[in-house]
GROMACS .gro file of C-alpha atoms in nm:
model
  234
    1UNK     CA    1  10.853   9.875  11.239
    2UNK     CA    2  10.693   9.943  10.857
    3UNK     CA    3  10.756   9.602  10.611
    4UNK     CA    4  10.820   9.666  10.227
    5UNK     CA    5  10.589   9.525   9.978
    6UNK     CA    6  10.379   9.295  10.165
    7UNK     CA    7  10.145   9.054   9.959
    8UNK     CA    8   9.885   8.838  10.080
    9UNK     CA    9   9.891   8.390  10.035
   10UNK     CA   10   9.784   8.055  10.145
   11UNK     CA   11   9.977   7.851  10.314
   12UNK     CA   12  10.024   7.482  10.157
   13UNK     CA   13  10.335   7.324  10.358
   14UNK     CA   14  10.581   7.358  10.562
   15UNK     CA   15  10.866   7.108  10.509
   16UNK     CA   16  11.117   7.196  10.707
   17UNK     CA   17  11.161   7.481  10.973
   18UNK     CA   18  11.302   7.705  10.720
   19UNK     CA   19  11.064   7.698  10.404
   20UNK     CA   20  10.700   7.702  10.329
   21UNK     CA   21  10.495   7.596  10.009
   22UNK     CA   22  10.243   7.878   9.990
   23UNK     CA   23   9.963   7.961   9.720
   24UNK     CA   24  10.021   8.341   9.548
   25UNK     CA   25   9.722   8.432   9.334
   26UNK     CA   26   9.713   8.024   9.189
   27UNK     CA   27  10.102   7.935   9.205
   28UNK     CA   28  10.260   7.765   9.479
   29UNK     CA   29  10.582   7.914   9.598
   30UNK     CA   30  10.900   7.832   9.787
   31UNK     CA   31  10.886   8.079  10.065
   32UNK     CA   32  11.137   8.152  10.385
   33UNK     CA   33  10.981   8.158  10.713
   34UNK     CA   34  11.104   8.410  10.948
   35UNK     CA   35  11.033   8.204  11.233
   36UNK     CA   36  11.240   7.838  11.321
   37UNK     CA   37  10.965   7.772  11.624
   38UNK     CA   38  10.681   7.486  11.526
   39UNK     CA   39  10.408   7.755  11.502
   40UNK     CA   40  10.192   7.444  11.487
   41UNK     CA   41   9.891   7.595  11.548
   42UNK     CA   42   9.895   7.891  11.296
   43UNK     CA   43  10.057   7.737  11.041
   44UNK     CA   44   9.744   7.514  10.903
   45UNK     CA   45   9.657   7.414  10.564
   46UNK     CA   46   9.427   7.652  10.446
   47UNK     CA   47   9.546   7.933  10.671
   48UNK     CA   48   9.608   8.290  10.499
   49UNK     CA   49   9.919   8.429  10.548
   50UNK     CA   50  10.136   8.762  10.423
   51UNK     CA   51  10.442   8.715  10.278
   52UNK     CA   52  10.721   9.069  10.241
   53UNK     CA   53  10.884   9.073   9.922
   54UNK     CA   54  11.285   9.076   9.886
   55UNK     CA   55  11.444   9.296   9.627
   56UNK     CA   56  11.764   9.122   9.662
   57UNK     CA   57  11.890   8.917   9.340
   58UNK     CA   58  12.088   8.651   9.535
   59UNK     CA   59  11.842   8.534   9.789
   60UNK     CA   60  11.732   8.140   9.704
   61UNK     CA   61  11.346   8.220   9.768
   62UNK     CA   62  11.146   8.558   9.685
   63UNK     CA   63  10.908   8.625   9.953
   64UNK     CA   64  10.942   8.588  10.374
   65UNK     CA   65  10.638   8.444  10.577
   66UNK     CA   66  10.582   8.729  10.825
   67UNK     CA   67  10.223   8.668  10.938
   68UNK     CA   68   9.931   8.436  10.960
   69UNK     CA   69   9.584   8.437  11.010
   70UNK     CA   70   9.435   8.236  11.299
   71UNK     CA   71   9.118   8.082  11.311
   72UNK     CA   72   8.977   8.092  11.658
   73UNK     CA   73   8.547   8.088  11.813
   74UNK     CA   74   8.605   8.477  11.845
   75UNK     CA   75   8.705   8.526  11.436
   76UNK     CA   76   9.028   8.593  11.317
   77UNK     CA   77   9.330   8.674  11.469
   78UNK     CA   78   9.562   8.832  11.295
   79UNK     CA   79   9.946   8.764  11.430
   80UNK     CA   80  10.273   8.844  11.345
   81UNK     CA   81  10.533   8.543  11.340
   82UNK     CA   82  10.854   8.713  11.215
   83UNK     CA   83  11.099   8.602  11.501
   84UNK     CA   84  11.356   8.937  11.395
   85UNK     CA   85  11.068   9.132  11.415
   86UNK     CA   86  11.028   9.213  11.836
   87UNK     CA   87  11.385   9.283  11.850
   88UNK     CA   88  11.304   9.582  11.633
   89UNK     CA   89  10.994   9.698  11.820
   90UNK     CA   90  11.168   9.677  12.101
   91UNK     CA   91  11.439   9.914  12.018
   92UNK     CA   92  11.188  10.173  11.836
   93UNK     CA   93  11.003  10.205  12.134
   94UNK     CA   94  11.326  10.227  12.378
   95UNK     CA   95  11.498  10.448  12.151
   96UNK     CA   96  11.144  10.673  12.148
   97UNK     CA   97  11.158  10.676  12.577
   98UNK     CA   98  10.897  10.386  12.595
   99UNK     CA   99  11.121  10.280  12.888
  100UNK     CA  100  10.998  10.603  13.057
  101UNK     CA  101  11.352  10.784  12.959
  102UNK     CA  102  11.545  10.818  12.595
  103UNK     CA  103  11.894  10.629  12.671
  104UNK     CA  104  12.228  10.822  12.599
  105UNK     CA  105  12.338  10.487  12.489
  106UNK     CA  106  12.120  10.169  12.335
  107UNK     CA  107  12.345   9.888  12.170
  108UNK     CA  108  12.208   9.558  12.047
  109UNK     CA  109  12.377   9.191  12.077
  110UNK     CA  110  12.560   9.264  12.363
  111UNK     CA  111  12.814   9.026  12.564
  112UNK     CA  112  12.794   9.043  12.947
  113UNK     CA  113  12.954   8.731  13.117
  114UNK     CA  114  12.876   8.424  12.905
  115UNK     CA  115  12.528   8.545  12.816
  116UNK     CA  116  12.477   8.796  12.477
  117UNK     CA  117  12.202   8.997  12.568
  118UNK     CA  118  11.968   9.195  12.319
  119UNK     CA  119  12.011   9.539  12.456
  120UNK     CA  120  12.244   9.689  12.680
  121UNK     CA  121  12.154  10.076  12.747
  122UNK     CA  122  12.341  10.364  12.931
  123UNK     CA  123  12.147  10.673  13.075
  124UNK     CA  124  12.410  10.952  13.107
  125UNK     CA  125  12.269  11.317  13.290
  126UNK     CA  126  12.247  11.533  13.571
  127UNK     CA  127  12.504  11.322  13.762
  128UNK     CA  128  12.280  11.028  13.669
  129UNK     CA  129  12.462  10.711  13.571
  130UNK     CA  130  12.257  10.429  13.473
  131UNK     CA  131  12.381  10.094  13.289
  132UNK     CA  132  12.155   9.752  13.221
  133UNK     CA  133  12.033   9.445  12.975
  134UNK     CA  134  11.703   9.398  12.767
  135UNK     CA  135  11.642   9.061  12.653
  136UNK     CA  136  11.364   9.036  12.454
  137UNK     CA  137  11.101   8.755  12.340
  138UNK     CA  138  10.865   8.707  12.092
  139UNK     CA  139  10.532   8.579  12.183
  140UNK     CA  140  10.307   8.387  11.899
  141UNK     CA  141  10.127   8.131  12.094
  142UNK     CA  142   9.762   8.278  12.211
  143UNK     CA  143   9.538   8.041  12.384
  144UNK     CA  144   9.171   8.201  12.489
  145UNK     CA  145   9.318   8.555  12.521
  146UNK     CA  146   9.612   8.482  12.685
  147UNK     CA  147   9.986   8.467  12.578
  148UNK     CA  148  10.190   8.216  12.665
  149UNK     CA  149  10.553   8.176  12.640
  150UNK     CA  150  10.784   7.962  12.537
  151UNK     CA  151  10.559   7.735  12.254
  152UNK     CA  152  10.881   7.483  12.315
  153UNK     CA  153  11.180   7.411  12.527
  154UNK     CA  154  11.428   7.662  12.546
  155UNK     CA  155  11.718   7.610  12.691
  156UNK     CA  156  11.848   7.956  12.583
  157UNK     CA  157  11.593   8.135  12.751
  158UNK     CA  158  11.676   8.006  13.075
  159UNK     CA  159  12.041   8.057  13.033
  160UNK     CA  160  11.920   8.433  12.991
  161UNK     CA  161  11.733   8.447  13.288
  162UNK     CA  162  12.000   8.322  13.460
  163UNK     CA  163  12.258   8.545  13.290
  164UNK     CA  164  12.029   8.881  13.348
  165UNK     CA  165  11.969   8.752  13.729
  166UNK     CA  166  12.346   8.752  13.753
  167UNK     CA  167  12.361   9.099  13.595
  168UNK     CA  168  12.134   9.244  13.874
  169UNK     CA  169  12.335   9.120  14.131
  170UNK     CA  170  12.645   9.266  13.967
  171UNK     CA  171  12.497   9.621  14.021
  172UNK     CA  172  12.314   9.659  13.649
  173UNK     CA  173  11.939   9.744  13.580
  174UNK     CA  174  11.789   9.439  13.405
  175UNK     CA  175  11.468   9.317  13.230
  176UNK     CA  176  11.306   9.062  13.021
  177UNK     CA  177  11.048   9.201  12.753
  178UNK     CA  178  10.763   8.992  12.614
  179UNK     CA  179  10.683   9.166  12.278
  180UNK     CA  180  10.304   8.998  12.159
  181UNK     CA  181  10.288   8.999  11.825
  182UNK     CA  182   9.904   9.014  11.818
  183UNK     CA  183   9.652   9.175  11.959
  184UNK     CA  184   9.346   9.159  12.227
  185UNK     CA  185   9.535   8.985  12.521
  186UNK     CA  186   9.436   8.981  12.878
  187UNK     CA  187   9.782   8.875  12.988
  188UNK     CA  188  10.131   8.663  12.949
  189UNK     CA  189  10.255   8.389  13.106
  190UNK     CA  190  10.470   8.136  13.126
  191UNK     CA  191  10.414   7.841  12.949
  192UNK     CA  192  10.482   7.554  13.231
  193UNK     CA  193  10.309   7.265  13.006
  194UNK     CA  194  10.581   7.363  12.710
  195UNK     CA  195  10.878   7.391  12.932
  196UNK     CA  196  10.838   7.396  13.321
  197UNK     CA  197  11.210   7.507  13.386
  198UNK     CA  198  11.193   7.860  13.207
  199UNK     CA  199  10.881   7.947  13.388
  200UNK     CA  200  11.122   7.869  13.706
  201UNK     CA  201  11.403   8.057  13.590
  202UNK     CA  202  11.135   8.339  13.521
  203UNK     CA  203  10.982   8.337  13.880
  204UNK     CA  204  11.381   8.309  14.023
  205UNK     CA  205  11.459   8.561  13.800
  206UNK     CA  206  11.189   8.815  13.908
  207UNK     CA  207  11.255   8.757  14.241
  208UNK     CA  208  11.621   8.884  14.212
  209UNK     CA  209  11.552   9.199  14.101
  210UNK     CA  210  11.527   9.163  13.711
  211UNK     CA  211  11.195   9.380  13.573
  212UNK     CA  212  10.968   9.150  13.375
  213UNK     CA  213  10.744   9.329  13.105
  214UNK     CA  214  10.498   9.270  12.853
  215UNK     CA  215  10.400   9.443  12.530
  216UNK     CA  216  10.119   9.380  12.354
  217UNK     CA  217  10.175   9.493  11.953
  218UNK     CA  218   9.940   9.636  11.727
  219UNK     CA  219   9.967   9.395  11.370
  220UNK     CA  220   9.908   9.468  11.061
  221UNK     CA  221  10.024   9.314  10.688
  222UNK     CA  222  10.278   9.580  10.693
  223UNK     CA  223  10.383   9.672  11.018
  224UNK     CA  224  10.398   9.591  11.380
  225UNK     CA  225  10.395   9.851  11.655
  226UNK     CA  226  10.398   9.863  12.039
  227UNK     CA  227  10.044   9.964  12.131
  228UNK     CA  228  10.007   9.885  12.525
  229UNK     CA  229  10.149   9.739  12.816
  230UNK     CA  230   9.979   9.434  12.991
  231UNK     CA  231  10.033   9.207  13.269
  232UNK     CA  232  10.266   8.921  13.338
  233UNK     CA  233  10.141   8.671  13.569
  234UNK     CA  234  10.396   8.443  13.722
   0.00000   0.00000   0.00000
């Protein structure tokens, strides 16, 4: 996925989970934050960060905080917190046959029981009938090369394990995708300090059939691509 106009700042504030106070060239401006997580540790004082412009005349606040610069003993890492953002990968690289086939059919936000998945996809040829679910997650937090996942509790992602565990049992294909909006990892997991019950639900829903995967994404001001699989450990 390719941003618009994409500007560089330096983030001042943050407060609430919606806006940030960030410096643009020597003003400080009221900016919208594309991601309601904490993002405690890349959102610093201090930290630079790139901001997409918004054409539109109605919106409250001009730019969107997409990305941040972290800090770390190795340099700078540069990652990629727009939450919308791995949704979009996500179908690109479906939609291109990243899923090792080009679905006749790939729909987002769809309803299957009392869980609204991501993606559902058909594959239609050759007598070949194929149905199933993507959910997909965003990964931000980084911790000495490895991703980790959730960076807090979330109660929705363990309903959708449960919910894509139930699909697979119902006769559907079914997978969770980790989409890493950085690059340089060695792996994902999940995050069992954060919130012990979705690594559970992961390691349940694994073992029931549903495919776990992990992309790692190159980043860049103005775009974020899927540049490699890597491994999940459970």
């Amino acid at each position: 996925m390719v941003y618009g106009k994409i500007l560089p700042g330096i983030f001042r504030a943050r407060p609430n989970r919606f806006i940030a106070h960030v410096d643009i060239g020597g003003r400080v401006e009221v900016c919208h934050v594309k991601n309601t997580g904490r993002c405690r540790e890349l959102l610093i004082p201090g930290a630079k960060v790139w901001l997409e412009e918004c054409g539109s005349p109605t919106r409250k606040t001009k730019y969107d905080l997409v990305a941040v610069e972290k800090m770390g003993p190795e340099g700078t890492l540069f990652i990629n917190m727009d939450a919308q953002a791995p949704n979009r990968v996500f179908g690109e690289w479906a939609a291109a046959g990243g899923l090792g086939f080009v679905p006749t059919l790939l729909r987002p936000e769809t309803t299957y029981g009392d869980s609204r998945f991501d993606y559902y996809w058909e594959l239609s040829q050759e007598g070949e009938n194929r149905q199933g679910f993507w959910e997909v997650k965003g990964v931000t937090l980084e911790e000495d090369r490895v991703a980790r996942f959730p960076d807090a509790p979330t109660l929705r992602g363990v309903k959708h394990l449960e919910g894509l565990a139930l699909a697979r049992q119902a006769g559907y294909e079914a997978g969770v995708c980790f989409i890493v909006q950085m690059e340089g990892m060695d792996y994902v997991e999940p995050n069992d300090t954060a919130h012990p019950e979705f690594g559970s639900a992961l390691r349940r829903a694994a073992g029931a059939g549903v495919e776990v995967l992990a992309l790692e994404c190159r980043a860049q001001p103005g775009s974020l691509v899927v540049a490699r699989s890597i491994p999940v450990k459970l």
